[in-house]
Amino acid sequence: MPPEAPLRVAVVGAGYFGRFHYDAWSRLPEARLVGLCVRQPAHAEAVAAEFGAPGEPLPVYGDLEQMVEALRPDLVDITAPPEAHLRAIETLAPRVGHIICQKPFCGDLASARKAVALARQAGCRLAVHENIRFQPWYRAAKAVIESGTLGEIYQASFRLRPGDGQGPAAYLSRQPYFQRMPRFLVHETAVHWIDCFRFLLGEPSGLFARLTRLNPAIAGEDAGIILFDVAGGRRALFDGNRLADHAAQDRRRTLGELLVEGSLGNLRLDGEARLWLRRFGEAAERPVPFDWQDRAFGGDCVYLCNRHILAAWRAGRDCETEAAAYLRNQEIEEAVYKSAASGRYITL
């Protein structure tokens, strides 16, 4: 990776969430957007114009090999839906030195493992764009936990309540393919908190899950509870319901509420992205100050994730979300579905 010159970045896909990626790349001084690839180039004209130079839209390609041959990017960011990931990585790995891929990473664990193997064989860096752990409130929560302020950590719980899953039109205005996903809540959403709990508390040793579908208009599950046993006797609880909401001006900012409980106090994240500390034995909470920007998605976490990956790779080290390490999240995801299907506790 060039140590000083801005990286030439090309993007695959131009959907709803992909726009956050274009915005992030356009603001990173270490990167320069050079083009994009979509199945139907005419549908990407607005994106090409918005993120190109004034009067010079980004070039749009309908064929991935042609784009790479023409643009010679240093890095390609895949923001297309999961079913397109493996094929894109098969094409890109021998031709591009660095790839970032959206999550859910590939359509399933077997495809994800194959993608990692292809990248390794080609000598290509491959990372997963797992952005929730880069939301500023989780970085701040991690700092509080590591400071010892909460004492011995007992457990953490997250209540996912975006309120976007009701009725026959659920998800159609933003990400319509959500309706067709046979595995939805865990594969698409809870995997974020599988990763986040690992980031905050450590590795889970076992789990029990109950999943259900509340909206008959969709194919997959949209509510469920997952209980994790975590290293050191800790526990983590994911309580997800995409039909219910929570108190927030923007329910997609935090998507829900977090509580971390310890021997010396509790740490609470509310829907306005505020952290509150209550010391053991006290009634009142006090705010925990931290810096963040209410920009783009989730406190600008797409930008922060991309910035982290570039900084790590430029320094010649692994980033936090290297694809080979990210496979552990997907292995845990598989265990969640196995537990829900069998009604059994699964040891990891």
Short mmCIF file of C-alpha atoms in Angstrom, two decimals:
data_model
loop_
_atom_site.label_atom_id
_atom_site.label_comp_id
_atom_site.label_asym_id
_atom_site.label_seq_id
_atom_site.Cartn_x
_atom_site.Cartn_y
_atom_site.Cartn_z
CA MET A 1 0.00 0.00 0.00
CA PRO A 2 1.51 3.37 -0.99
CA PRO A 3 2.64 5.06 2.25
CA GLU A 4 2.05 8.68 1.20
CA ALA A 5 0.06 9.09 -2.01
CA PRO A 6 -3.75 8.90 -1.64
CA LEU A 7 -5.03 5.40 -2.32
CA ARG A 8 -7.03 4.85 -5.46
CA VAL A 9 -10.35 3.46 -4.19
CA ALA A 10 -13.09 1.89 -6.31
CA VAL A 11 -16.45 0.77 -4.95
CA VAL A 12 -18.72 -2.12 -5.93
CA GLY A 13 -22.41 -1.35 -5.44
CA ALA A 14 -24.37 1.87 -5.00
CA GLY A 15 -27.31 0.97 -2.76
CA TYR A 16 -28.73 2.58 0.35
CA PHE A 17 -25.85 1.77 2.70
CA GLY A 18 -23.22 2.06 -0.01
CA ARG A 19 -23.79 5.82 -0.04
CA PHE A 20 -22.33 6.02 3.46
CA HIS A 21 -19.19 4.36 2.10
CA TYR A 22 -18.88 6.84 -0.78
CA ASP A 23 -19.34 9.70 1.66
CA ALA A 24 -16.65 8.29 3.96
CA TRP A 25 -14.12 7.78 1.17
CA SER A 26 -14.77 11.28 -0.18
CA ARG A 27 -13.76 12.74 3.20
CA LEU A 28 -10.68 10.62 3.87
CA PRO A 29 -7.57 12.56 2.79
CA GLU A 30 -5.65 9.27 2.46
CA ALA A 31 -8.04 8.04 -0.25
CA ARG A 32 -9.32 9.14 -3.65
CA LEU A 33 -12.45 7.70 -5.25
CA VAL A 34 -11.70 6.71 -8.85
CA GLY A 35 -14.80 4.80 -9.96
CA LEU A 36 -17.52 2.30 -9.25
CA CYS A 37 -19.07 -0.90 -10.57
CA VAL A 38 -22.77 -1.79 -10.51
CA ARG A 39 -24.89 -4.30 -12.40
CA GLN A 40 -26.96 -1.55 -14.01
CA PRO A 41 -24.70 1.49 -14.57
CA ALA A 42 -27.61 3.81 -15.39
CA HIS A 43 -28.84 3.41 -11.79
CA ALA A 44 -25.57 4.84 -10.42
CA GLU A 45 -25.48 8.14 -12.31
CA ALA A 46 -26.56 10.18 -9.28
CA VAL A 47 -23.89 8.59 -7.05
CA ALA A 48 -21.23 9.09 -9.74
CA ALA A 49 -22.12 12.76 -10.05
CA GLU A 50 -22.37 13.40 -6.32
CA PHE A 51 -19.00 11.91 -5.40
CA GLY A 52 -16.99 12.79 -8.49
CA ALA A 53 -15.16 16.08 -9.04
CA PRO A 54 -17.31 19.06 -10.12
CA GLY A 55 -18.32 18.44 -13.72
CA GLU A 56 -16.48 15.08 -13.74
CA PRO A 57 -18.67 12.21 -12.53
CA LEU A 58 -16.94 9.06 -11.37
CA PRO A 59 -16.63 6.52 -14.20
CA VAL A 60 -19.23 3.75 -13.87
CA TYR A 61 -18.66 0.18 -15.04
CA GLY A 62 -20.95 -2.79 -15.38
CA ASP A 63 -18.12 -5.34 -15.41
CA LEU A 64 -15.73 -5.78 -12.50
CA GLU A 65 -12.74 -6.99 -14.51
CA GLN A 66 -13.09 -4.06 -16.90
CA MET A 67 -13.21 -1.61 -14.01
CA VAL A 68 -10.05 -3.00 -12.42
CA GLU A 69 -8.22 -3.11 -15.75
CA ALA A 70 -9.16 0.49 -16.54
CA LEU A 71 -8.74 2.09 -13.12
CA ARG A 72 -5.98 0.03 -11.45
CA PRO A 73 -7.32 0.72 -7.93
CA ASP A 74 -5.21 0.13 -4.83
CA LEU A 75 -8.30 -0.87 -2.88
CA VAL A 76 -11.81 -2.03 -3.75
CA ASP A 77 -14.69 -1.64 -1.31
CA ILE A 78 -17.52 -4.14 -1.85
CA THR A 79 -20.88 -2.72 -0.72
CA ALA A 80 -23.07 -5.04 -2.82
CA PRO A 81 -25.49 -7.55 -1.18
CA PRO A 82 -24.01 -10.71 0.39
CA GLU A 83 -24.76 -13.04 -2.51
CA ALA A 84 -22.38 -11.02 -4.70
CA HIS A 85 -19.43 -11.03 -2.30
CA LEU A 86 -17.70 -14.32 -3.10
CA ARG A 87 -17.86 -13.84 -6.85
CA ALA A 88 -16.47 -10.32 -6.50
CA ILE A 89 -13.61 -11.51 -4.27
CA GLU A 90 -12.81 -14.31 -6.71
CA THR A 91 -12.43 -11.67 -9.42
CA LEU A 92 -10.62 -9.07 -7.34
CA ALA A 93 -8.18 -11.03 -5.15
CA PRO A 94 -5.67 -11.83 -7.93
CA ARG A 95 -5.88 -8.29 -9.29
CA VAL A 96 -6.12 -5.92 -6.29
CA GLY A 97 -3.93 -5.77 -3.20
CA HIS A 98 -6.60 -4.65 -0.72
CA ILE A 99 -10.32 -5.41 -0.39
CA ILE A 100 -12.91 -4.31 2.14
CA CYS A 101 -16.21 -6.20 2.12
CA GLN A 102 -19.53 -5.28 3.68
CA LYS A 103 -21.28 -7.53 6.15
CA PRO A 104 -23.06 -9.90 6.22
CA PHE A 105 -19.77 -11.24 4.84
CA CYS A 106 -20.68 -13.49 1.90
CA GLY A 107 -23.90 -15.45 1.92
CA ASP A 108 -22.83 -18.09 4.44
CA LEU A 109 -19.90 -19.34 6.51
CA ALA A 110 -18.64 -21.75 3.82
CA SER A 111 -18.51 -18.94 1.25
CA ALA A 112 -16.80 -16.65 3.75
CA ARG A 113 -14.12 -19.25 4.45
CA LYS A 114 -13.58 -19.70 0.72
CA ALA A 115 -13.24 -15.93 0.26
CA VAL A 116 -10.62 -15.75 3.03
CA ALA A 117 -8.69 -18.63 1.45
CA LEU A 118 -8.79 -16.98 -1.99
CA ALA A 119 -7.45 -13.72 -0.58
CA ARG A 120 -4.71 -15.52 1.35
CA GLN A 121 -3.61 -17.47 -1.72
CA ALA A 122 -3.48 -14.28 -3.77
CA GLY A 123 -1.58 -12.33 -1.11
CA CYS A 124 -4.46 -9.85 -0.89
CA ARG A 125 -5.48 -8.02 2.28
CA LEU A 126 -9.17 -8.62 3.07
CA ALA A 127 -11.18 -6.93 5.80
CA VAL A 128 -14.85 -6.93 6.73
CA HIS A 129 -16.54 -3.55 7.15
CA GLU A 130 -17.85 -4.21 10.66
CA ASN A 131 -18.72 -0.67 11.71
CA ILE A 132 -20.75 -0.96 14.95
CA ARG A 133 -17.65 -1.46 17.14
CA PHE A 134 -16.41 1.87 15.73
CA GLN A 135 -19.45 3.82 16.87
CA PRO A 136 -17.96 6.38 19.29
CA TRP A 137 -20.15 5.33 22.22
CA TYR A 138 -18.81 1.78 22.09
CA ARG A 139 -15.21 3.00 21.97
CA ALA A 140 -16.03 5.18 25.00
CA ALA A 141 -17.78 2.27 26.76
CA LYS A 142 -14.73 0.09 26.17
CA ALA A 143 -12.53 2.75 27.79
CA VAL A 144 -14.81 2.90 30.85
CA ILE A 145 -14.79 -0.90 31.21
CA GLU A 146 -11.01 -1.08 30.89
CA SER A 147 -10.51 1.77 33.37
CA GLY A 148 -11.94 -0.36 36.19
CA THR A 149 -14.61 2.22 37.00
CA LEU A 150 -17.33 -0.45 36.89
CA GLY A 151 -15.29 -2.92 38.94
CA GLU A 152 -15.84 -6.59 38.15
CA ILE A 153 -18.05 -6.82 35.09
CA TYR A 154 -21.08 -9.04 35.60
CA GLN A 155 -22.92 -8.70 32.32
CA ALA A 156 -23.87 -6.56 29.35
CA SER A 157 -27.22 -6.43 27.61
CA PHE A 158 -28.34 -4.77 24.40
CA ARG A 159 -31.99 -4.20 23.48
CA LEU A 160 -32.32 -3.77 19.71
CA ARG A 161 -35.45 -1.73 19.02
CA PRO A 162 -35.27 0.07 15.63
CA GLY A 163 -39.03 -0.05 15.05
CA ASP A 164 -38.64 -0.48 11.28
CA GLY A 165 -40.08 -3.98 10.84
CA GLN A 166 -43.85 -3.63 10.99
CA GLY A 167 -46.30 -4.36 8.19
CA PRO A 168 -46.07 -5.52 4.56
CA ALA A 169 -43.87 -2.56 3.54
CA ALA A 170 -41.17 -3.23 6.14
CA TYR A 171 -37.66 -2.41 4.85
CA LEU A 172 -38.86 -1.81 1.25
CA SER A 173 -37.95 1.87 1.18
CA ARG A 174 -34.37 1.29 2.31
CA GLN A 175 -33.11 -2.27 1.87
CA PRO A 176 -35.87 -4.35 0.23
CA TYR A 177 -33.75 -7.51 0.05
CA PHE A 178 -34.18 -7.74 3.84
CA GLN A 179 -37.65 -9.16 3.22
CA ARG A 180 -36.28 -12.10 1.23
CA MET A 181 -33.44 -13.12 3.56
CA PRO A 182 -34.15 -16.61 4.98
CA ARG A 183 -31.90 -15.73 7.91
CA PHE A 184 -32.44 -12.13 8.93
CA LEU A 185 -32.22 -10.87 12.51
CA VAL A 186 -29.05 -12.71 13.45
CA HIS A 187 -27.33 -12.95 10.04
CA GLU A 188 -27.93 -9.31 9.11
CA THR A 189 -28.22 -7.48 12.43
CA ALA A 190 -27.30 -9.38 15.60
CA VAL A 191 -23.93 -10.34 14.12
CA HIS A 192 -22.98 -6.71 14.83
CA TRP A 193 -23.49 -7.31 18.56
CA ILE A 194 -21.84 -10.72 18.48
CA ASP A 195 -18.79 -8.75 17.35
CA CYS A 196 -19.44 -5.88 19.74
CA PHE A 197 -19.81 -8.11 22.80
CA ARG A 198 -16.52 -9.78 21.86
CA PHE A 199 -14.96 -6.30 21.57
CA LEU A 200 -16.33 -5.16 24.95
CA LEU A 201 -16.20 -8.32 27.09
CA GLY A 202 -14.13 -11.04 25.45
CA GLU A 203 -14.77 -14.40 23.84
CA PRO A 204 -18.02 -16.30 24.46
CA SER A 205 -17.77 -19.90 25.65
CA GLY A 206 -21.37 -20.93 24.98
CA LEU A 207 -24.84 -19.66 24.15
CA PHE A 208 -28.56 -20.30 24.12
CA ALA A 209 -30.93 -18.71 21.61
CA ARG A 210 -34.64 -18.39 20.93
CA LEU A 211 -35.64 -16.81 17.60
CA THR A 212 -39.02 -16.06 16.04
CA ARG A 213 -40.68 -14.28 13.13
CA LEU A 214 -43.28 -11.68 14.07
CA ASN A 215 -43.94 -10.08 10.67
CA PRO A 216 -45.40 -12.62 8.20
CA ALA A 217 -44.43 -10.37 5.28
CA ILE A 218 -40.76 -11.37 5.55
CA ALA A 219 -38.93 -14.67 5.12
CA GLY A 220 -36.59 -14.71 8.11
CA GLU A 221 -36.67 -14.19 11.86
CA ASP A 222 -37.09 -10.64 13.16
CA ALA A 223 -37.09 -11.09 16.95
CA GLY A 224 -35.13 -13.18 19.40
CA ILE A 225 -33.05 -13.47 22.54
CA ILE A 226 -29.47 -14.76 22.68
CA LEU A 227 -27.70 -15.39 25.99
CA PHE A 228 -23.91 -15.69 25.86
CA ASP A 229 -21.55 -17.00 28.53
CA VAL A 230 -18.35 -14.99 28.22
CA ALA A 231 -14.78 -15.45 29.44
CA GLY A 232 -14.29 -14.75 33.12
CA GLY A 233 -17.81 -15.68 34.20
CA ARG A 234 -19.42 -12.73 32.45
CA ARG A 235 -22.65 -12.88 30.51
CA ALA A 236 -24.01 -10.96 27.53
CA LEU A 237 -27.63 -10.71 26.42
CA PHE A 238 -28.87 -9.68 22.98
CA ASP A 239 -32.60 -8.94 23.07
CA GLY A 240 -33.71 -8.02 19.56
CA ASN A 241 -37.08 -7.00 18.17
CA ARG A 242 -37.16 -5.08 14.89
CA LEU A 243 -40.86 -4.26 15.20
CA ALA A 244 -40.65 -2.50 18.58
CA ASP A 245 -38.98 0.88 19.03
CA HIS A 246 -37.12 2.80 21.72
CA ALA A 247 -37.00 6.41 22.92
CA ALA A 248 -34.89 8.34 20.41
CA GLN A 249 -35.22 11.18 17.93
CA ASP A 250 -33.42 8.99 15.40
CA ARG A 251 -33.98 5.31 16.17
CA ARG A 252 -31.26 4.30 13.69
CA ARG A 253 -28.56 6.21 15.55
CA THR A 254 -27.94 3.57 18.23
CA LEU A 255 -30.68 1.11 17.12
CA GLY A 256 -31.33 0.38 20.79
CA GLU A 257 -29.96 0.63 24.31
CA LEU A 258 -27.00 -0.92 26.12
CA LEU A 259 -26.49 -1.65 29.81
CA VAL A 260 -23.18 -2.84 31.30
CA GLU A 261 -23.37 -3.91 34.96
CA GLY A 262 -20.46 -4.31 37.35
CA SER A 263 -19.62 -4.55 41.02
CA LEU A 264 -18.89 -0.81 41.33
CA GLY A 265 -21.54 0.58 39.01
CA ASN A 266 -23.52 0.49 35.79
CA LEU A 267 -22.95 2.09 32.39
CA ARG A 268 -26.00 2.85 30.22
CA LEU A 269 -26.25 3.91 26.58
CA ASP A 270 -29.53 5.60 25.65
CA GLY A 271 -31.14 6.23 22.28
CA GLU A 272 -29.63 9.71 21.97
CA ALA A 273 -26.12 8.21 22.07
CA ARG A 274 -25.49 9.42 25.62
CA LEU A 275 -23.55 7.34 28.13
CA TRP A 276 -24.62 7.42 31.77
CA LEU A 277 -22.66 6.13 34.76
CA ARG A 278 -24.38 5.20 38.03
CA ARG A 279 -22.12 4.17 40.87
CA PHE A 280 -23.12 1.24 43.07
CA GLY A 281 -25.41 2.31 45.93
CA GLU A 282 -26.24 5.67 44.35
CA ALA A 283 -29.56 6.69 42.79
CA ALA A 284 -28.40 9.35 40.36
CA GLU A 285 -26.66 8.84 37.03
CA ARG A 286 -23.96 11.16 35.75
CA PRO A 287 -23.07 11.71 32.09
CA VAL A 288 -19.89 10.23 30.63
CA PRO A 289 -18.42 12.79 28.21
CA PHE A 290 -16.91 11.64 24.91
CA ASP A 291 -16.42 13.16 21.48
CA TRP A 292 -18.57 12.21 18.52
CA GLN A 293 -20.24 13.68 15.46
CA ASP A 294 -23.90 13.18 14.60
CA ARG A 295 -23.08 12.63 10.95
CA ALA A 296 -23.97 10.03 8.32
CA PHE A 297 -24.75 6.69 10.02
CA GLY A 298 -24.19 5.78 13.67
CA GLY A 299 -21.90 8.59 14.77
CA ASP A 300 -19.97 8.50 11.48
CA CYS A 301 -18.88 4.92 12.15
CA VAL A 302 -18.47 4.07 8.45
CA TYR A 303 -15.85 6.81 8.14
CA LEU A 304 -14.20 5.74 11.43
CA CYS A 305 -14.08 2.09 10.38
CA ASN A 306 -12.54 2.88 6.98
CA ARG A 307 -10.04 5.25 8.58
CA HIS A 308 -8.97 2.55 11.05
CA ILE A 309 -8.51 -0.07 8.32
CA LEU A 310 -6.41 2.27 6.16
CA ALA A 311 -4.25 3.35 9.10
CA ALA A 312 -3.55 -0.25 10.10
CA TRP A 313 -2.75 -1.41 6.58
CA ARG A 314 -0.52 1.58 5.88
CA ALA A 315 1.39 0.71 9.06
CA GLY A 316 1.78 -2.88 7.86
CA ARG A 317 -0.34 -4.43 10.62
CA ASP A 318 -3.70 -6.16 10.86
CA CYS A 319 -6.82 -4.12 11.38
CA GLU A 320 -9.42 -5.07 13.98
CA THR A 321 -11.74 -6.60 11.37
CA GLU A 322 -9.42 -8.71 9.22
CA ALA A 323 -11.64 -11.22 7.40
CA ALA A 324 -9.76 -14.26 8.73
CA ALA A 325 -10.46 -13.16 12.31
CA TYR A 326 -14.01 -12.06 11.49
CA LEU A 327 -14.92 -15.66 10.64
CA ARG A 328 -15.27 -16.24 14.39
CA ASN A 329 -18.34 -14.00 14.42
CA GLN A 330 -19.90 -16.12 11.71
CA GLU A 331 -19.05 -19.35 13.50
CA ILE A 332 -20.86 -17.98 16.55
CA GLU A 333 -23.76 -16.96 14.30
CA GLU A 334 -24.04 -20.55 13.09
CA ALA A 335 -24.13 -21.72 16.71
CA VAL A 336 -26.96 -19.27 17.42
CA TYR A 337 -29.09 -20.75 14.63
CA LYS A 338 -28.20 -24.28 15.77
CA SER A 339 -29.29 -23.48 19.32
CA ALA A 340 -32.56 -21.90 18.16
CA ALA A 341 -33.35 -24.87 15.92
CA SER A 342 -32.53 -27.52 18.52
CA GLY A 343 -33.59 -25.75 21.71
CA ARG A 344 -30.22 -26.62 23.23
CA TYR A 345 -27.34 -24.76 24.86
CA ILE A 346 -24.36 -24.77 22.49
CA THR A 347 -20.80 -24.89 23.80
CA LEU A 348 -18.34 -22.96 21.65
#
